[in-house]
Amino acid sequence: MTDTPSTPDDSGPKNHRTVDRVTRILEEVVYHPGIGFAEIARALGAPKSSVHGFIRGLQAQGWLYEDNRRFYLGPAVYGLTLASGHIRAGQVTQTDLDALHNATGLTVFLGVEAGDHLIYIGESGTDALTGFAARSNIRRTLLTTAGGKALLVARPDVDRDAYLRRQQSENPELVSEFLAEFTDIGKSRVATNLRHHGAQLALAAVVRNQAGNSVAAAILIGQAAEMRPREAKLRKVLLKHVDSWSRQAVSAREPI
């Protein structure tokens, strides 16, 4: 007598307690932006210890954002909306990104930090290849991008040092390169990055909120041969736009 191989249960979707709780947390934050921890735990009817673990895990991956003990959707959510071809509004609008694109003729991205990664949440003027790359690689290591390096320089010293220590064992060359660029980025307020064997150049500057906190990075991307002769002008245009964005108000519903 031989055993009959078991077959997957294809009777349809089934609830899973962990998935249900994570989904419910996100839904509560969507419908009640600024909700507190106690309110989330009460809505789930689950032990506070398990809810705390779920929330911290979602924060670590950028799905939730905490401000003054209140929770909002994090940047990872908007990275997915960009990958699906949509754009969300916030302190920096699509009109703002389009204006920077029109002023420079270059591809423009808006990126935010999610944990130890940079996620693009907005774009303007992308060509087919650049747009595909942005949607195919949602999470980028901070040290390998102009936007990530700009945001790292803007971080508080203790946070930046902790990040660099985490990267030192796996990416010592990238850490060394960043440290060599650190002073120049701080003085000029613009970080640079070369891709595709030097053929593509990126310039990035930090967007700050009205309180002066860094909340995003605006990135210009184009062919290095075309950008290099006018790089000084491009830097001025980039800084002019991000400075104007920093004076714009934003609802507390979103992290930027």
PDB file of C-alpha atoms in Angstrom:
ATOM      1  CA  MET A   1       0.000   0.000   0.000  1.00  0.00           C
ATOM      2  CA  THR A   2       1.419   3.381  -1.014  1.00  0.00           C
ATOM      3  CA  ASP A   3       0.691   6.761   0.450  1.00  0.00           C
ATOM      4  CA  THR A   4      -1.243   9.141  -1.711  1.00  0.00           C
ATOM      5  CA  PRO A   5       0.662  12.414  -2.062  1.00  0.00           C
ATOM      6  CA  SER A   6      -1.090  15.258  -0.346  1.00  0.00           C
ATOM      7  CA  THR A   7      -2.345  18.061  -2.550  1.00  0.00           C
ATOM      8  CA  PRO A   8      -2.492  21.738  -1.683  1.00  0.00           C
ATOM      9  CA  ASP A   9      -5.765  22.933  -0.293  1.00  0.00           C
ATOM     10  CA  ASP A  10      -7.173  25.008  -3.167  1.00  0.00           C
ATOM     11  CA  SER A  11     -10.561  25.623  -1.657  1.00  0.00           C
ATOM     12  CA  GLY A  12      -9.942  29.361  -1.599  1.00  0.00           C
ATOM     13  CA  PRO A  13      -8.485  32.147   0.544  1.00  0.00           C
ATOM     14  CA  LYS A  14      -8.269  31.568   4.279  1.00  0.00           C
ATOM     15  CA  ASN A  15      -7.707  33.923   7.155  1.00  0.00           C
ATOM     16  CA  HIS A  16      -4.363  33.882   8.943  1.00  0.00           C
ATOM     17  CA  ARG A  17      -4.222  35.446  12.380  1.00  0.00           C
ATOM     18  CA  THR A  18      -0.867  37.185  11.925  1.00  0.00           C
ATOM     19  CA  VAL A  19      -1.761  38.504   8.485  1.00  0.00           C
ATOM     20  CA  ASP A  20      -5.159  39.590   9.757  1.00  0.00           C
ATOM     21  CA  ARG A  21      -3.618  41.582  12.600  1.00  0.00           C
ATOM     22  CA  VAL A  22      -1.008  43.271  10.433  1.00  0.00           C
ATOM     23  CA  THR A  23      -3.658  44.148   7.867  1.00  0.00           C
ATOM     24  CA  ARG A  24      -5.964  45.483  10.570  1.00  0.00           C
ATOM     25  CA  ILE A  25      -3.188  47.699  11.955  1.00  0.00           C
ATOM     26  CA  LEU A  26      -2.603  49.238   8.524  1.00  0.00           C
ATOM     27  CA  GLU A  27      -6.321  49.715   7.988  1.00  0.00           C
ATOM     28  CA  GLU A  28      -6.728  51.438  11.344  1.00  0.00           C
ATOM     29  CA  VAL A  29      -3.901  53.837  10.457  1.00  0.00           C
ATOM     30  CA  VAL A  30      -5.404  54.505   7.021  1.00  0.00           C
ATOM     31  CA  TYR A  31      -8.849  55.286   8.401  1.00  0.00           C
ATOM     32  CA  HIS A  32      -7.614  57.032  11.549  1.00  0.00           C
ATOM     33  CA  PRO A  33      -4.315  58.801  10.712  1.00  0.00           C
ATOM     34  CA  GLY A  34      -2.592  59.872  13.921  1.00  0.00           C
ATOM     35  CA  ILE A  35      -4.032  56.960  15.895  1.00  0.00           C
ATOM     36  CA  GLY A  36      -2.244  56.035  19.121  1.00  0.00           C
ATOM     37  CA  PHE A  37      -0.892  52.681  20.259  1.00  0.00           C
ATOM     38  CA  ALA A  38      -3.595  52.086  22.865  1.00  0.00           C
ATOM     39  CA  GLU A  39      -6.302  52.759  20.299  1.00  0.00           C
ATOM     40  CA  ILE A  40      -4.755  50.301  17.857  1.00  0.00           C
ATOM     41  CA  ALA A  41      -4.474  47.592  20.514  1.00  0.00           C
ATOM     42  CA  ARG A  42      -8.064  48.188  21.564  1.00  0.00           C
ATOM     43  CA  ALA A  43      -9.312  47.963  17.962  1.00  0.00           C
ATOM     44  CA  LEU A  44      -7.488  44.652  17.453  1.00  0.00           C
ATOM     45  CA  GLY A  45      -8.515  43.194  20.794  1.00  0.00           C
ATOM     46  CA  ALA A  46      -5.058  41.635  20.967  1.00  0.00           C
ATOM     47  CA  PRO A  47      -2.364  41.570  23.691  1.00  0.00           C
ATOM     48  CA  LYS A  48      -0.419  44.820  23.748  1.00  0.00           C
ATOM     49  CA  SER A  49       2.866  42.907  23.631  1.00  0.00           C
ATOM     50  CA  SER A  50       2.036  41.291  20.278  1.00  0.00           C
ATOM     51  CA  VAL A  51       0.600  44.507  18.841  1.00  0.00           C
ATOM     52  CA  HIS A  52       3.783  46.316  19.899  1.00  0.00           C
ATOM     53  CA  GLY A  53       5.876  43.754  18.008  1.00  0.00           C
ATOM     54  CA  PHE A  54       3.795  44.079  14.855  1.00  0.00           C
ATOM     55  CA  ILE A  55       3.973  47.874  14.943  1.00  0.00           C
ATOM     56  CA  ARG A  56       7.733  47.937  15.461  1.00  0.00           C
ATOM     57  CA  GLY A  57       8.186  45.483  12.594  1.00  0.00           C
ATOM     58  CA  LEU A  58       6.055  47.625  10.282  1.00  0.00           C
ATOM     59  CA  GLN A  59       8.036  50.705  11.306  1.00  0.00           C
ATOM     60  CA  ALA A  60      11.360  48.983  10.622  1.00  0.00           C
ATOM     61  CA  GLN A  61      10.292  48.249   7.045  1.00  0.00           C
ATOM     62  CA  GLY A  62       8.830  51.698   6.451  1.00  0.00           C
ATOM     63  CA  TRP A  63       5.147  50.708   6.407  1.00  0.00           C
ATOM     64  CA  LEU A  64       4.348  52.839   9.449  1.00  0.00           C
ATOM     65  CA  TYR A  65       5.648  56.199  10.562  1.00  0.00           C
ATOM     66  CA  GLU A  66       5.521  57.476  14.151  1.00  0.00           C
ATOM     67  CA  ASP A  67       5.353  61.117  15.126  1.00  0.00           C
ATOM     68  CA  ASN A  68       4.778  62.209  18.725  1.00  0.00           C
ATOM     69  CA  ARG A  69       3.466  58.712  19.589  1.00  0.00           C
ATOM     70  CA  ARG A  70       0.966  58.859  16.760  1.00  0.00           C
ATOM     71  CA  PHE A  71       1.045  56.553  13.762  1.00  0.00           C
ATOM     72  CA  TYR A  72       0.715  57.306  10.050  1.00  0.00           C
ATOM     73  CA  LEU A  73       1.342  55.419   6.826  1.00  0.00           C
ATOM     74  CA  GLY A  74       5.051  55.189   6.079  1.00  0.00           C
ATOM     75  CA  PRO A  75       7.020  55.744   2.864  1.00  0.00           C
ATOM     76  CA  ALA A  76       7.067  52.078   1.824  1.00  0.00           C
ATOM     77  CA  VAL A  77       3.366  52.308   1.022  1.00  0.00           C
ATOM     78  CA  TYR A  78       4.038  55.128  -1.405  1.00  0.00           C
ATOM     79  CA  GLY A  79       6.954  53.260  -2.944  1.00  0.00           C
ATOM     80  CA  LEU A  80       4.447  50.604  -3.970  1.00  0.00           C
ATOM     81  CA  THR A  81       2.089  53.204  -5.393  1.00  0.00           C
ATOM     82  CA  LEU A  82       4.938  54.568  -7.509  1.00  0.00           C
ATOM     83  CA  ALA A  83       5.792  51.061  -8.682  1.00  0.00           C
ATOM     84  CA  SER A  84       2.187  50.632  -9.750  1.00  0.00           C
ATOM     85  CA  GLY A  85       2.286  53.873 -11.709  1.00  0.00           C
ATOM     86  CA  HIS A  86       0.560  56.224  -9.285  1.00  0.00           C
ATOM     87  CA  ILE A  87       1.706  59.255  -7.322  1.00  0.00           C
ATOM     88  CA  ARG A  88       0.675  60.551  -3.928  1.00  0.00           C
ATOM     89  CA  ALA A  89       0.548  64.136  -2.750  1.00  0.00           C
ATOM     90  CA  GLY A  90       2.246  65.583   0.293  1.00  0.00           C
ATOM     91  CA  GLN A  91       4.566  68.469   1.056  1.00  0.00           C
ATOM     92  CA  VAL A  92       5.960  68.003  -2.460  1.00  0.00           C
ATOM     93  CA  THR A  93       3.294  67.699  -5.131  1.00  0.00           C
ATOM     94  CA  GLN A  94       3.358  66.352  -8.656  1.00  0.00           C
ATOM     95  CA  THR A  95       3.209  69.948  -9.861  1.00  0.00           C
ATOM     96  CA  ASP A  96       6.398  70.688  -7.916  1.00  0.00           C
ATOM     97  CA  LEU A  97       8.218  67.730  -9.458  1.00  0.00           C
ATOM     98  CA  ASP A  98       7.021  68.668 -12.937  1.00  0.00           C
ATOM     99  CA  ALA A  99       8.271  72.232 -12.443  1.00  0.00           C
ATOM    100  CA  LEU A 100      11.758  70.991 -11.543  1.00  0.00           C
ATOM    101  CA  HIS A 101      11.730  68.665 -14.546  1.00  0.00           C
ATOM    102  CA  ASN A 102      10.700  71.502 -16.862  1.00  0.00           C
ATOM    103  CA  ALA A 103      13.395  73.781 -15.430  1.00  0.00           C
ATOM    104  CA  THR A 104      16.174  71.249 -15.963  1.00  0.00           C
ATOM    105  CA  GLY A 105      14.989  68.899 -18.698  1.00  0.00           C
ATOM    106  CA  LEU A 106      16.082  65.997 -16.502  1.00  0.00           C
ATOM    107  CA  THR A 107      14.382  63.071 -14.824  1.00  0.00           C
ATOM    108  CA  VAL A 108      13.270  63.996 -11.306  1.00  0.00           C
ATOM    109  CA  PHE A 109      12.666  61.628  -8.403  1.00  0.00           C
ATOM    110  CA  LEU A 110      11.477  62.268  -4.872  1.00  0.00           C
ATOM    111  CA  GLY A 111      12.903  59.782  -2.368  1.00  0.00           C
ATOM    112  CA  VAL A 112      12.407  59.132   1.337  1.00  0.00           C
ATOM    113  CA  GLU A 113      14.056  56.911   3.911  1.00  0.00           C
ATOM    114  CA  ALA A 114      12.440  53.642   4.910  1.00  0.00           C
ATOM    115  CA  GLY A 115      14.616  51.968   7.519  1.00  0.00           C
ATOM    116  CA  ASP A 116      18.083  51.722   5.995  1.00  0.00           C
ATOM    117  CA  HIS A 117      16.861  52.222   2.439  1.00  0.00           C
ATOM    118  CA  LEU A 118      15.816  54.946   0.021  1.00  0.00           C
ATOM    119  CA  ILE A 119      12.414  54.579  -1.625  1.00  0.00           C
ATOM    120  CA  TYR A 120      11.244  56.665  -4.562  1.00  0.00           C
ATOM    121  CA  ILE A 121       7.725  57.955  -3.996  1.00  0.00           C
ATOM    122  CA  GLY A 122       7.408  60.447  -6.854  1.00  0.00           C
ATOM    123  CA  GLU A 123       8.770  61.064 -10.329  1.00  0.00           C
ATOM    124  CA  SER A 124       8.588  63.370 -13.317  1.00  0.00           C
ATOM    125  CA  GLY A 125      10.038  63.156 -16.807  1.00  0.00           C
ATOM    126  CA  THR A 126      11.228  59.573 -16.626  1.00  0.00           C
ATOM    127  CA  ASP A 127      12.216  57.811 -19.804  1.00  0.00           C
ATOM    128  CA  ALA A 128      11.275  54.161 -20.330  1.00  0.00           C
ATOM    129  CA  LEU A 129      14.508  52.668 -18.936  1.00  0.00           C
ATOM    130  CA  THR A 130      14.851  54.979 -15.924  1.00  0.00           C
ATOM    131  CA  GLY A 131      11.201  54.527 -15.031  1.00  0.00           C
ATOM    132  CA  PHE A 132      11.478  50.765 -15.293  1.00  0.00           C
ATOM    133  CA  ALA A 133      14.513  50.730 -13.013  1.00  0.00           C
ATOM    134  CA  ALA A 134      12.706  52.863 -10.430  1.00  0.00           C
ATOM    135  CA  ARG A 135       9.672  50.581 -10.352  1.00  0.00           C
ATOM    136  CA  SER A 136      11.693  47.350 -10.400  1.00  0.00           C
ATOM    137  CA  ASN A 137      13.989  48.233  -7.502  1.00  0.00           C
ATOM    138  CA  ILE A 138      11.857  49.880  -4.838  1.00  0.00           C
ATOM    139  CA  ARG A 139      14.444  49.771  -2.028  1.00  0.00           C
ATOM    140  CA  ARG A 140      17.910  51.206  -2.580  1.00  0.00           C
ATOM    141  CA  THR A 141      20.839  51.206  -0.176  1.00  0.00           C
ATOM    142  CA  LEU A 142      21.418  54.754   1.068  1.00  0.00           C
ATOM    143  CA  LEU A 143      25.151  54.654   0.350  1.00  0.00           C
ATOM    144  CA  THR A 144      24.651  53.750  -3.318  1.00  0.00           C
ATOM    145  CA  THR A 145      22.395  56.679  -4.209  1.00  0.00           C
ATOM    146  CA  ALA A 146      22.773  60.445  -4.348  1.00  0.00           C
ATOM    147  CA  GLY A 147      19.482  60.874  -2.489  1.00  0.00           C
ATOM    148  CA  GLY A 148      20.529  58.420   0.193  1.00  0.00           C
ATOM    149  CA  LYS A 149      23.856  60.162   0.737  1.00  0.00           C
ATOM    150  CA  ALA A 150      22.162  63.558   0.998  1.00  0.00           C
ATOM    151  CA  LEU A 151      19.764  62.218   3.616  1.00  0.00           C
ATOM    152  CA  LEU A 152      22.600  60.564   5.543  1.00  0.00           C
ATOM    153  CA  VAL A 153      24.502  63.835   5.811  1.00  0.00           C
ATOM    154  CA  ALA A 154      21.332  65.475   7.146  1.00  0.00           C
ATOM    155  CA  ARG A 155      20.818  62.818   9.837  1.00  0.00           C
ATOM    156  CA  PRO A 156      21.699  63.544  13.466  1.00  0.00           C
ATOM    157  CA  ASP A 157      25.297  62.458  14.157  1.00  0.00           C
ATOM    158  CA  VAL A 158      24.317  59.600  16.464  1.00  0.00           C
ATOM    159  CA  ASP A 159      21.877  58.124  13.927  1.00  0.00           C
ATOM    160  CA  ARG A 160      24.305  58.468  11.033  1.00  0.00           C
ATOM    161  CA  ASP A 161      27.159  56.884  13.006  1.00  0.00           C
ATOM    162  CA  ALA A 162      24.952  53.945  13.972  1.00  0.00           C
ATOM    163  CA  TYR A 163      24.003  53.379  10.340  1.00  0.00           C
ATOM    164  CA  LEU A 164      27.626  53.537   9.162  1.00  0.00           C
ATOM    165  CA  ARG A 165      28.674  51.032  11.825  1.00  0.00           C
ATOM    166  CA  ARG A 166      26.010  48.634  10.566  1.00  0.00           C
ATOM    167  CA  GLN A 167      27.310  49.031   7.021  1.00  0.00           C
ATOM    168  CA  GLN A 168      31.014  48.864   7.842  1.00  0.00           C
ATOM    169  CA  SER A 169      31.298  45.072   7.881  1.00  0.00           C
ATOM    170  CA  GLU A 170      29.396  44.476   4.629  1.00  0.00           C
ATOM    171  CA  ASN A 171      30.201  47.615   2.614  1.00  0.00           C
ATOM    172  CA  PRO A 172      33.491  49.080   3.878  1.00  0.00           C
ATOM    173  CA  GLU A 173      34.328  50.647   0.498  1.00  0.00           C
ATOM    174  CA  LEU A 174      30.982  52.423   0.288  1.00  0.00           C
ATOM    175  CA  VAL A 175      31.402  53.745   3.829  1.00  0.00           C
ATOM    176  CA  SER A 176      34.893  55.000   2.985  1.00  0.00           C
ATOM    177  CA  GLU A 177      33.662  56.716  -0.178  1.00  0.00           C
ATOM    178  CA  PHE A 178      30.829  58.382   1.708  1.00  0.00           C
ATOM    179  CA  LEU A 179      33.143  59.681   4.423  1.00  0.00           C
ATOM    180  CA  ALA A 180      35.397  61.152   1.733  1.00  0.00           C
ATOM    181  CA  GLU A 181      32.406  63.005   0.248  1.00  0.00           C
ATOM    182  CA  PHE A 182      30.830  63.997   3.566  1.00  0.00           C
ATOM    183  CA  THR A 183      32.364  67.459   4.006  1.00  0.00           C
ATOM    184  CA  ASP A 184      31.674  68.516   0.429  1.00  0.00           C
ATOM    185  CA  ILE A 185      28.040  67.369   0.599  1.00  0.00           C
ATOM    186  CA  GLY A 186      27.563  69.261   3.853  1.00  0.00           C
ATOM    187  CA  LYS A 187      28.985  72.485   2.419  1.00  0.00           C
ATOM    188  CA  SER A 188      27.371  72.347  -1.019  1.00  0.00           C
ATOM    189  CA  ARG A 189      24.095  70.714   0.154  1.00  0.00           C
ATOM    190  CA  VAL A 190      24.199  68.552  -2.983  1.00  0.00           C
ATOM    191  CA  ALA A 191      25.227  64.895  -3.171  1.00  0.00           C
ATOM    192  CA  THR A 192      26.290  63.183  -6.392  1.00  0.00           C
ATOM    193  CA  ASN A 193      26.358  59.650  -7.686  1.00  0.00           C
ATOM    194  CA  LEU A 194      27.509  57.987 -10.910  1.00  0.00           C
ATOM    195  CA  ARG A 195      25.818  54.917 -12.387  1.00  0.00           C
ATOM    196  CA  HIS A 196      26.212  52.680 -15.406  1.00  0.00           C
ATOM    197  CA  HIS A 197      30.007  52.957 -15.456  1.00  0.00           C
ATOM    198  CA  GLY A 198      29.892  56.732 -15.194  1.00  0.00           C
ATOM    199  CA  ALA A 199      27.427  57.293 -18.021  1.00  0.00           C
ATOM    200  CA  GLN A 200      24.611  58.502 -15.752  1.00  0.00           C
ATOM    201  CA  LEU A 201      24.891  61.262 -13.159  1.00  0.00           C
ATOM    202  CA  ALA A 202      22.569  62.001 -10.235  1.00  0.00           C
ATOM    203  CA  LEU A 203      22.401  65.187  -8.153  1.00  0.00           C
ATOM    204  CA  ALA A 204      20.381  65.219  -4.917  1.00  0.00           C
ATOM    205  CA  ALA A 205      19.405  67.737  -2.261  1.00  0.00           C
ATOM    206  CA  VAL A 206      17.424  67.376   0.945  1.00  0.00           C
ATOM    207  CA  VAL A 207      13.891  68.672   1.318  1.00  0.00           C
ATOM    208  CA  ARG A 208      13.118  69.951   4.808  1.00  0.00           C
ATOM    209  CA  ASN A 209       9.824  70.674   6.489  1.00  0.00           C
ATOM    210  CA  GLN A 210       8.941  74.001   8.086  1.00  0.00           C
ATOM    211  CA  ALA A 211      10.568  72.874  11.336  1.00  0.00           C
ATOM    212  CA  GLY A 212      13.855  72.319   9.508  1.00  0.00           C
ATOM    213  CA  ASN A 213      13.805  68.519   9.684  1.00  0.00           C
ATOM    214  CA  SER A 214      14.939  66.537   6.631  1.00  0.00           C
ATOM    215  CA  VAL A 215      11.974  64.662   5.185  1.00  0.00           C
ATOM    216  CA  ALA A 216      12.914  63.726   1.618  1.00  0.00           C
ATOM    217  CA  ALA A 217      15.481  64.065  -1.129  1.00  0.00           C
ATOM    218  CA  ALA A 218      14.954  65.498  -4.602  1.00  0.00           C
ATOM    219  CA  ILE A 219      17.089  63.802  -7.240  1.00  0.00           C
ATOM    220  CA  LEU A 220      18.004  64.894 -10.760  1.00  0.00           C
ATOM    221  CA  ILE A 221      19.159  62.108 -13.089  1.00  0.00           C
ATOM    222  CA  GLY A 222      20.506  62.299 -16.630  1.00  0.00           C
ATOM    223  CA  GLN A 223      23.388  61.525 -18.927  1.00  0.00           C
ATOM    224  CA  ALA A 224      26.676  62.616 -17.349  1.00  0.00           C
ATOM    225  CA  ALA A 225      28.044  63.995 -20.639  1.00  0.00           C
ATOM    226  CA  GLU A 226      25.042  66.297 -20.940  1.00  0.00           C
ATOM    227  CA  MET A 227      24.899  67.306 -17.262  1.00  0.00           C
ATOM    228  CA  ARG A 228      28.573  67.985 -16.527  1.00  0.00           C
ATOM    229  CA  PRO A 229      28.906  71.215 -18.584  1.00  0.00           C
ATOM    230  CA  ARG A 230      25.968  72.784 -16.733  1.00  0.00           C
ATOM    231  CA  GLU A 231      26.338  71.087 -13.373  1.00  0.00           C
ATOM    232  CA  ALA A 232      26.869  74.342 -11.458  1.00  0.00           C
ATOM    233  CA  LYS A 233      23.617  75.761 -12.842  1.00  0.00           C
ATOM    234  CA  LEU A 234      21.738  72.518 -12.189  1.00  0.00           C
ATOM    235  CA  ARG A 235      22.843  72.582  -8.557  1.00  0.00           C
ATOM    236  CA  LYS A 236      21.504  76.126  -8.140  1.00  0.00           C
ATOM    237  CA  VAL A 237      18.174  75.254  -9.763  1.00  0.00           C
ATOM    238  CA  LEU A 238      17.818  72.135  -7.609  1.00  0.00           C
ATOM    239  CA  LEU A 239      18.488  74.038  -4.384  1.00  0.00           C
ATOM    240  CA  LYS A 240      16.119  76.845  -5.386  1.00  0.00           C
ATOM    241  CA  HIS A 241      13.280  74.368  -5.849  1.00  0.00           C
ATOM    242  CA  VAL A 242      13.858  72.306  -2.690  1.00  0.00           C
ATOM    243  CA  ASP A 243      14.144  75.473  -0.620  1.00  0.00           C
ATOM    244  CA  SER A 244      10.776  76.654  -1.925  1.00  0.00           C
ATOM    245  CA  TRP A 245       9.243  73.242  -1.159  1.00  0.00           C
ATOM    246  CA  SER A 246      10.556  73.422   2.388  1.00  0.00           C
ATOM    247  CA  ARG A 247       8.392  76.465   3.022  1.00  0.00           C
ATOM    248  CA  GLN A 248       5.233  74.620   1.996  1.00  0.00           C
ATOM    249  CA  ALA A 249       2.837  73.275   4.616  1.00  0.00           C
ATOM    250  CA  VAL A 250       1.860  69.621   4.835  1.00  0.00           C
ATOM    251  CA  SER A 251      -0.868  67.737   6.644  1.00  0.00           C
ATOM    252  CA  ALA A 252       0.255  65.447   9.479  1.00  0.00           C
ATOM    253  CA  ARG A 253      -1.519  62.606   7.653  1.00  0.00           C
ATOM    254  CA  GLU A 254       1.696  61.653   5.855  1.00  0.00           C
ATOM    255  CA  PRO A 255       5.399  61.590   6.795  1.00  0.00           C
ATOM    256  CA  ILE A 256       6.304  64.299   4.286  1.00  0.00           C
TER     257      ILE A 256
END
